[in-house]
Short mmCIF file of C-alpha atoms in Angstrom, two decimals:
data_model
loop_
_atom_site.label_atom_id
_atom_site.label_comp_id
_atom_site.label_asym_id
_atom_site.label_seq_id
_atom_site.Cartn_x
_atom_site.Cartn_y
_atom_site.Cartn_z
CA MET A 1 -22.19 11.47 11.66
CA THR A 2 -22.42 14.86 9.93
CA ASP A 3 -23.08 13.19 6.56
CA ILE A 4 -25.87 11.06 8.01
CA LYS A 5 -27.54 14.03 9.66
CA HIS A 6 -27.27 15.89 6.35
CA MET A 7 -28.95 12.99 4.53
CA GLU A 8 -31.73 12.83 7.09
CA ALA A 9 -32.24 16.57 6.80
CA ARG A 10 -32.39 16.40 3.00
CA THR A 11 -34.85 13.50 3.18
CA ALA A 12 -37.11 15.44 5.54
CA GLU A 13 -36.81 18.59 3.43
CA HIS A 14 -38.16 16.86 0.31
CA ARG A 15 -40.89 14.87 2.06
CA PRO A 16 -44.44 16.27 1.90
CA THR A 17 -45.70 17.66 5.20
CA GLY A 18 -47.18 14.98 7.45
CA GLN A 19 -45.83 12.07 5.41
CA GLY A 20 -43.85 9.37 7.27
CA VAL A 21 -40.55 7.90 6.25
CA THR A 22 -40.91 5.67 3.18
CA ARG A 23 -39.42 2.17 3.03
CA ARG A 24 -36.86 3.32 0.45
CA GLU A 25 -35.81 6.29 2.63
CA SER A 26 -35.58 4.05 5.68
CA LEU A 27 -33.35 1.57 3.89
CA ARG A 28 -31.14 4.33 2.49
CA ILE A 29 -30.65 5.99 5.89
CA GLY A 30 -30.14 2.61 7.52
CA ALA A 31 -27.47 1.64 4.99
CA VAL A 32 -25.52 4.86 5.47
CA GLY A 33 -25.83 4.50 9.23
CA ALA A 34 -24.48 0.96 8.98
CA LEU A 35 -21.48 2.16 7.00
CA SER A 36 -20.81 4.91 9.53
CA ALA A 37 -20.98 2.40 12.38
CA SER A 38 -18.46 0.14 10.67
CA LEU A 39 -16.05 3.01 10.07
CA GLN A 40 -16.38 4.24 13.67
CA LEU A 41 -15.63 0.74 14.98
CA THR A 42 -12.58 0.57 12.73
CA ARG A 43 -11.28 3.98 13.85
CA ARG A 44 -11.72 2.91 17.46
CA SER A 45 -9.85 -0.36 16.89
CA TRP A 46 -6.95 1.53 15.31
CA ALA A 47 -6.83 3.91 18.26
CA GLU A 48 -6.74 0.98 20.66
CA ALA A 49 -3.94 -0.60 18.65
CA GLY A 50 -1.65 2.35 19.31
CA SER A 51 0.36 4.50 16.96
CA GLY A 52 3.07 2.00 16.00
CA ASN A 53 4.11 0.87 12.52
CA ARG A 54 0.95 -0.20 10.62
CA GLU A 55 2.56 -1.33 7.37
CA ALA A 56 1.37 -4.69 6.02
CA ASP A 57 3.54 -7.58 7.19
CA ALA A 58 3.02 -11.03 5.68
CA THR A 59 4.58 -12.72 8.71
CA GLU A 60 2.51 -10.98 11.39
CA PRO A 61 -1.21 -11.31 10.62
CA VAL A 62 -3.64 -8.88 12.20
CA ARG A 63 -5.46 -10.69 15.01
CA THR A 64 -8.23 -8.49 16.30
CA THR A 65 -10.81 -5.98 15.13
CA THR A 66 -13.76 -5.10 17.35
CA GLY A 67 -13.02 -6.81 20.67
CA GLU A 68 -11.76 -10.30 19.92
CA THR A 69 -13.44 -10.76 16.53
CA ARG A 70 -11.17 -12.26 13.88
CA ILE A 71 -12.42 -11.23 10.46
CA TRP A 72 -11.89 -13.54 7.51
CA ASP A 73 -13.17 -12.19 4.18
CA GLY A 74 -14.41 -15.06 2.01
CA HIS A 75 -14.64 -13.19 -1.32
CA THR A 76 -12.06 -10.91 -2.93
CA HIS A 77 -10.64 -10.40 -6.41
CA LEU A 78 -7.47 -9.07 -8.05
CA ALA A 79 -9.48 -7.30 -10.75
CA SER A 80 -10.18 -3.57 -10.24
CA ILE A 81 -7.07 -3.31 -8.02
CA ARG A 82 -4.10 -1.20 -9.12
CA GLY A 83 -0.88 -2.94 -10.12
CA GLU A 84 0.74 -4.49 -13.16
CA LYS A 85 1.70 -7.77 -11.47
CA PRO A 86 -0.37 -10.06 -9.21
CA ALA A 87 1.97 -9.40 -6.28
CA ASP A 88 1.46 -5.65 -6.68
CA ARG A 89 -2.31 -6.00 -6.67
CA MET A 90 -2.23 -8.32 -3.67
CA ALA A 91 -0.12 -5.86 -1.69
CA GLN A 92 -2.65 -3.13 -2.49
CA LEU A 93 -5.56 -5.34 -1.40
CA ILE A 94 -3.75 -6.18 1.85
CA GLU A 95 -3.25 -2.48 2.51
CA TYR A 96 -6.98 -1.88 2.15
CA ALA A 97 -7.79 -4.91 4.32
CA ASP A 98 -5.48 -3.68 7.07
CA ARG A 99 -7.43 -0.43 7.30
CA MET A 100 -10.47 -2.50 8.29
CA ARG A 101 -8.51 -4.90 10.53
CA ILE A 102 -9.25 -7.93 8.35
CA GLU A 103 -7.05 -10.86 9.26
CA ARG A 104 -7.35 -13.11 6.21
CA LEU A 105 -8.67 -12.89 2.66
CA VAL A 106 -9.89 -15.51 0.22
CA VAL A 107 -9.09 -14.49 -3.37
CA PHE A 108 -10.20 -16.11 -6.62
CA MET A 109 -10.11 -15.34 -10.33
CA GLY A 110 -7.46 -13.22 -11.98
CA TRP A 111 -7.98 -10.75 -14.80
CA PRO A 112 -9.46 -10.03 -17.24
CA PHE A 113 -12.72 -11.72 -16.27
CA ALA A 114 -13.99 -14.33 -18.75
CA TYR A 115 -17.58 -15.62 -18.66
CA ASP A 116 -16.76 -18.95 -20.31
CA PRO A 117 -12.98 -19.31 -20.01
CA SER A 118 -11.00 -21.81 -22.03
CA PRO A 119 -8.68 -24.16 -20.10
CA ASP A 120 -5.76 -21.89 -20.94
CA GLN A 121 -7.67 -18.86 -19.67
CA PHE A 122 -8.71 -20.30 -16.31
CA ARG A 123 -5.26 -21.85 -15.84
CA ARG A 124 -3.71 -18.43 -16.46
CA GLN A 125 -6.07 -16.79 -13.99
CA ASN A 126 -5.25 -19.41 -11.35
CA ASP A 127 -1.56 -18.75 -11.99
CA GLN A 128 -2.20 -15.07 -11.27
CA VAL A 129 -3.84 -15.97 -7.95
CA LEU A 130 -1.02 -18.38 -7.07
CA ALA A 131 1.50 -15.62 -7.72
CA ALA A 132 -0.56 -13.16 -5.68
CA ILE A 133 -0.87 -15.33 -2.59
CA HIS A 134 2.72 -16.61 -2.62
CA ASP A 135 4.15 -13.91 -0.35
CA TRP A 136 1.19 -13.88 2.05
CA PRO A 137 0.73 -17.45 3.33
CA ASP A 138 -0.63 -16.27 6.69
CA ARG A 139 -2.92 -13.63 5.23
CA VAL A 140 -4.37 -14.91 1.94
CA LEU A 141 -6.06 -18.11 0.74
CA GLY A 142 -6.96 -19.03 -2.82
CA TYR A 143 -9.82 -20.87 -4.53
CA ALA A 144 -9.28 -22.49 -7.94
CA TYR A 145 -11.39 -21.08 -10.78
CA VAL A 146 -12.74 -23.90 -12.99
CA ASN A 147 -15.23 -24.26 -15.83
CA PRO A 148 -17.73 -27.17 -16.07
CA ASN A 149 -17.71 -26.82 -19.85
CA HIS A 150 -14.22 -28.35 -19.66
CA ILE A 151 -14.56 -31.12 -17.08
CA ASP A 152 -11.30 -32.99 -17.62
CA HIS A 153 -9.24 -29.81 -17.59
CA SER A 154 -11.12 -28.57 -14.51
CA LEU A 155 -10.37 -31.77 -12.62
CA GLU A 156 -6.73 -31.49 -13.64
CA GLU A 157 -6.70 -27.89 -12.42
CA MET A 158 -8.14 -28.93 -9.06
CA GLN A 159 -5.36 -31.49 -8.77
CA ARG A 160 -2.71 -28.91 -9.67
CA CYS A 161 -3.97 -26.02 -7.55
CA ILE A 162 -5.46 -27.83 -4.54
CA VAL A 163 -3.97 -31.31 -4.16
CA ARG A 164 -0.45 -30.32 -5.22
CA GLY A 165 -0.83 -26.58 -4.65
CA PRO A 166 -1.90 -24.27 -1.80
CA MET A 167 -5.51 -23.55 -2.77
CA VAL A 168 -8.35 -24.57 -0.46
CA GLY A 169 -11.61 -24.34 -2.44
CA ILE A 170 -13.11 -23.83 -5.90
CA LYS A 171 -14.97 -21.01 -7.62
CA LEU A 172 -17.72 -21.51 -10.20
CA TRP A 173 -18.97 -18.43 -12.01
CA VAL A 174 -21.28 -18.07 -15.04
CA ALA A 175 -20.08 -20.58 -17.66
CA LYS A 176 -22.86 -23.09 -16.97
CA ARG A 177 -25.88 -23.13 -14.67
CA CYS A 178 -25.03 -25.19 -11.63
CA ASN A 179 -28.11 -27.44 -11.79
CA ASP A 180 -26.60 -29.07 -14.90
CA SER A 181 -25.42 -32.64 -14.31
CA ALA A 182 -22.17 -31.72 -16.07
CA LEU A 183 -21.04 -30.25 -12.75
CA ASP A 184 -21.32 -33.57 -10.94
CA PRO A 185 -17.69 -34.73 -11.41
CA ILE A 186 -16.39 -31.40 -10.08
CA VAL A 187 -18.71 -31.50 -7.08
CA GLN A 188 -17.88 -35.13 -6.36
CA ARG A 189 -14.14 -34.37 -6.39
CA ALA A 190 -14.62 -31.32 -4.17
CA THR A 191 -16.59 -33.47 -1.73
CA GLU A 192 -13.78 -36.03 -1.64
CA LEU A 193 -11.27 -33.26 -0.92
CA GLN A 194 -13.61 -31.76 1.71
CA ILE A 195 -13.39 -28.28 0.23
CA PRO A 196 -16.10 -25.63 -0.21
CA ILE A 197 -17.56 -24.76 -3.59
CA TYR A 198 -18.27 -21.08 -4.10
CA GLN A 199 -21.08 -20.67 -6.66
CA HIS A 200 -22.01 -17.23 -7.96
CA THR A 201 -25.80 -16.79 -7.92
CA TRP A 202 -28.03 -13.95 -9.02
CA LEU A 203 -31.66 -13.14 -9.79
CA LYS A 204 -31.59 -10.27 -12.27
CA ILE A 205 -34.75 -8.41 -13.18
CA THR A 206 -33.24 -7.85 -16.63
CA GLY A 207 -32.54 -11.56 -17.06
CA ASN A 208 -29.50 -13.63 -16.18
CA LEU A 209 -26.63 -14.49 -18.47
CA PRO A 210 -27.19 -17.83 -20.27
CA GLY A 211 -24.91 -19.73 -17.88
CA GLU A 212 -25.63 -17.69 -14.75
CA SER A 213 -27.01 -19.64 -11.79
CA THR A 214 -29.84 -18.78 -9.42
CA PRO A 215 -30.34 -19.94 -5.82
CA SER A 216 -32.92 -22.42 -7.18
CA ASP A 217 -30.25 -23.93 -9.43
CA LEU A 218 -27.95 -24.28 -6.43
CA ALA A 219 -30.73 -25.92 -4.44
CA GLU A 220 -31.04 -28.57 -7.16
CA LEU A 221 -27.30 -29.19 -7.00
CA ALA A 222 -27.42 -29.42 -3.20
CA SER A 223 -30.18 -32.01 -3.34
CA ARG A 224 -28.07 -34.19 -5.67
CA HIS A 225 -24.96 -33.79 -3.52
CA PRO A 226 -26.03 -33.60 0.15
CA ARG A 227 -22.45 -34.12 1.38
CA ALA A 228 -21.04 -31.22 -0.64
CA THR A 229 -20.36 -27.86 1.03
CA LEU A 230 -21.87 -25.12 -1.15
CA LEU A 231 -21.71 -21.34 -0.81
CA CYS A 232 -24.57 -19.33 -2.29
CA GLY A 233 -22.68 -16.31 -3.59
CA HIS A 234 -24.27 -12.87 -3.15
CA ALA A 235 -27.34 -14.52 -1.56
CA GLY A 236 -28.74 -14.54 -5.08
CA GLY A 237 -28.78 -10.74 -5.31
CA ASP A 238 -32.47 -10.63 -4.42
CA TRP A 239 -31.64 -11.77 -0.90
CA GLU A 240 -35.20 -12.17 0.36
CA LEU A 241 -35.89 -14.81 -2.31
CA GLY A 242 -32.39 -16.25 -2.09
CA ILE A 243 -32.56 -16.83 1.66
CA ARG A 244 -35.92 -18.60 1.47
CA THR A 245 -34.85 -20.70 -1.51
CA VAL A 246 -31.78 -22.22 0.15
CA ARG A 247 -33.32 -22.52 3.64
CA PRO A 248 -34.23 -26.25 3.41
CA PHE A 249 -30.77 -27.28 2.23
CA LYS A 250 -28.43 -27.56 5.22
CA ASN A 251 -25.33 -28.02 3.04
CA ILE A 252 -25.77 -24.53 1.53
CA LEU A 253 -24.33 -21.54 3.35
CA LEU A 254 -25.34 -18.02 2.38
CA GLU A 255 -22.66 -15.49 1.48
CA VAL A 256 -23.52 -11.80 1.81
CA ALA A 257 -20.94 -10.17 -0.50
CA GLY A 258 -21.77 -7.55 -3.08
CA GLY A 259 -24.76 -5.25 -3.26
CA ASP A 260 -25.54 -2.30 -1.04
CA PRO A 261 -25.48 -2.63 2.79
CA THR A 262 -29.27 -2.76 2.99
CA ALA A 263 -30.85 -2.75 6.44
CA GLY A 264 -32.46 -6.07 7.36
CA PHE A 265 -30.43 -8.31 5.03
CA VAL A 266 -28.21 -10.03 7.60
CA GLU A 267 -30.96 -10.02 10.23
CA MET A 268 -33.24 -12.00 7.92
CA ALA A 269 -30.46 -14.43 7.00
CA VAL A 270 -29.77 -15.15 10.68
CA ARG A 271 -33.45 -15.46 11.51
CA GLU A 272 -34.22 -17.84 8.63
CA LEU A 273 -31.01 -19.89 8.42
CA GLY A 274 -29.22 -19.45 11.72
CA ALA A 275 -25.96 -17.52 12.06
CA GLU A 276 -23.97 -20.73 11.52
CA ARG A 277 -25.04 -20.73 7.85
CA VAL A 278 -24.08 -17.14 7.00
CA ILE A 279 -20.64 -16.14 5.66
CA TYR A 280 -19.14 -12.68 5.34
CA GLY A 281 -17.47 -11.66 2.09
CA SER A 282 -16.84 -8.28 0.48
CA ASP A 283 -16.36 -8.82 -3.29
CA ALA A 284 -13.42 -6.39 -3.09
CA GLY A 285 -12.15 -4.73 -5.23
CA GLY A 286 -15.57 -4.52 -6.87
CA ARG A 287 -16.95 -3.39 -3.51
CA SER A 288 -15.36 -1.69 -0.52
CA PHE A 289 -14.50 -3.58 2.65
CA ALA A 290 -16.21 -0.88 4.73
CA SER A 291 -19.60 -1.05 3.02
CA GLN A 292 -19.72 -4.84 3.20
CA LEU A 293 -18.54 -5.09 6.80
CA ALA A 294 -21.28 -2.62 7.67
CA LYS A 295 -23.91 -5.21 6.75
CA VAL A 296 -22.71 -7.37 9.64
CA GLU A 297 -21.24 -4.85 12.10
CA ALA A 298 -24.41 -2.76 12.20
CA ALA A 299 -26.92 -5.61 11.98
CA GLY A 300 -29.36 -6.11 14.84
CA ILE A 301 -27.88 -9.44 15.88
CA THR A 302 -25.80 -10.60 18.86
CA ASP A 303 -22.03 -10.25 19.13
CA ARG A 304 -21.73 -14.04 19.04
CA GLU A 305 -23.66 -14.16 15.76
CA LYS A 306 -21.44 -11.45 14.28
CA LYS A 307 -18.31 -13.42 15.20
CA LEU A 308 -19.71 -16.53 13.53
CA ILE A 309 -20.46 -14.64 10.32
CA LEU A 310 -17.24 -12.63 10.24
CA GLY A 311 -14.88 -15.56 10.56
CA VAL A 312 -15.77 -18.53 12.72
CA ASN A 313 -17.99 -20.15 10.09
CA LEU A 314 -15.41 -19.86 7.31
CA ARG A 315 -12.69 -21.30 9.53
CA ARG A 316 -15.01 -24.22 10.31
CA LEU A 317 -15.64 -24.89 6.62
CA LEU A 318 -11.94 -24.84 5.85
CA SER A 319 -10.83 -26.90 8.84
CA PRO A 320 -10.79 -30.27 6.94
CA ILE A 321 -8.55 -29.01 4.13
CA PHE A 322 -6.45 -27.08 6.65
CA LYS A 323 -5.90 -30.31 8.55
CA THR A 324 -4.98 -32.15 5.33
CA LYS A 325 -2.46 -29.46 4.41
CA GLY A 326 -1.15 -28.94 7.93
CA LEU A 327 -2.28 -25.30 7.99
CA LYS A 328 -3.13 -23.28 11.08
CA SER A 329 -6.19 -21.08 11.39
#
């Protein structure tokens, strides 16, 4: 709390006499307050858990965080995490997740990142994820990274990683805009398998990458494939526009990973879409678990809505593929 009081004091010190709090100042203070709230909740949950051995254990998943909330993080990466081997990086990520009492992680893409990966490149990255999740079957889930510029190889990779392997969804990044009909075979196969499709979306004021999708692109894809389950990654970056763009499309869920924990983000998503269409993710290790949890933990929404966002919704999306694979949630 000392840091927040210091920020408020500095803000007041540099504000002209008689001037109210600006929108930017309000959002900045609100974001820091949200982060503080998340950290305080985590410290309290650790205290309630006792002082026993807190080392990561792949066979004994963490079950609670604040009250009875089970947190599942729908968006993590191996990149930006220390370790030479995938297993080393995964162990490090689990250690960080345990600090925040996160029960399960979804991880996709290996390293180094590739905007338009060749079949060999995305196969190698999926192999890194498969190696990373191998020792943590009760803690970590994987999505297969595919590229619509290589349809046949992508379909083969879905067969290898999902049908014959342990993965439970797919990740599409920035190789091709998702409104392109070239994606249709991938989406059709994902719909048959009843798995979610995570699509990165962004609205950049400097201009998107040539193959980078926007929420509008995803809306076009959703209209062509109403039975597909689509995740709007990052809420499009500009979340106010992103939320309103995907609102009419019931098969799109909004994911809140990445970006600063800005006050009002999650509240607007719940108000416009309903809590059942909002998914928590962190984008770790590009972002911290604490800052991203703060978006939800400190949001002005009900405890029930927080539980939906922090885990219930993701478990619902994955229940068909879990049933197919005989997995327990």
